[in-house]
Amino acid sequence: YPHHVLPPILVRIGLFAALRSASLGGEAVGIMITASHNPVNDNGIKLSDPDGGMLSPEGEIWAVRLANATTVREVFQVVRTMARTYGWTADDPFGTENPSAANRRKMVVHIGRDTRPHSASLAALAAEAARCLGATIVDHGVVTTPQLHHAVMHANPRRLPNAIPVRPNEDGYMEIMSRSYATLIGTATAIDDGAATANMHAHGRRVLTVDGACGVGYPKIRHLASMFQRMQLPGGV
């Protein structure tokens, strides 16, 4: 969507994400502000559930209902209904006093964004709305969508297979990806001297072209490439 129509939606999604986290016992959820390969004037929202996957169908019903509310009164009604449904009991999430200790719910929302010039302000709206309900915000700044999903999954350690170490940040993502890539490269067969192809560098290196979308991919692939270089992979990078 054109970015100028999204501010009220981001406020609602911030409220939704806080309640979604509360409904899942305080497990972290995620909001990614990006429109991927759309033109720079567009923007959008992607939501992550605690397992690092996309929002569940049940959660999507609530998110769409809240996003499509046509009045402020209707927004309040939807949020209050969600709060009751998700066990906020009698306390009003928009009340003037903080919820009682017995009814207070833990809420954690991770937020990431791409490099569009309006993504930072949209992310700030979502963060402020979630804080209004008492959520803790983890702001990852400029990250790729997979990095945000990685951070959310690793922030909920019980969701991880036992073999995967907990790395709930960008450095952890880069470490896991680079080591996995190195393992994959280690299984490659030697290049036949007579099998030169159009996508092969003159020195025998394969050329990988990366589409950086709206800019976020460029700094991240440079970070990843620097890790490959430090690992001194066979054949180079």
XYZ file of C-alpha atoms in Angstrom, residues 5 16 18 23 34 49 61 67-68 71 80 82 105 114 139 147 149 155 160 167 188 190 193 202 204 231 236:
27
model
C -2.264 5.357 4.342
C -2.690 -6.399 18.201
C 0.912 -6.833 22.299
C -2.512 -14.503 24.621
C 8.572 -3.830 4.655
C 4.239 -15.814 15.639
C -8.696 -13.063 11.716
C -7.029 -3.223 10.707
C -10.380 -2.860 8.939
C -13.894 4.182 13.612
C -11.396 -4.944 24.439
C -9.526 -9.463 22.209
C 0.138 -9.963 31.259
C 13.718 -2.163 5.839
C 13.827 -2.869 18.267
C 16.428 -12.036 10.421
C 11.716 -14.149 12.124
C 13.558 -15.318 21.757
C 13.899 -24.399 19.056
C 21.162 -16.807 19.091
C 30.630 -29.661 -3.324
C 35.607 -30.248 -7.561
C 38.675 -27.772 -15.660
C 37.631 -16.307 -14.637
C 37.021 -20.525 -11.063
C 36.216 -18.453 7.510
C 36.943 -18.147 -1.743
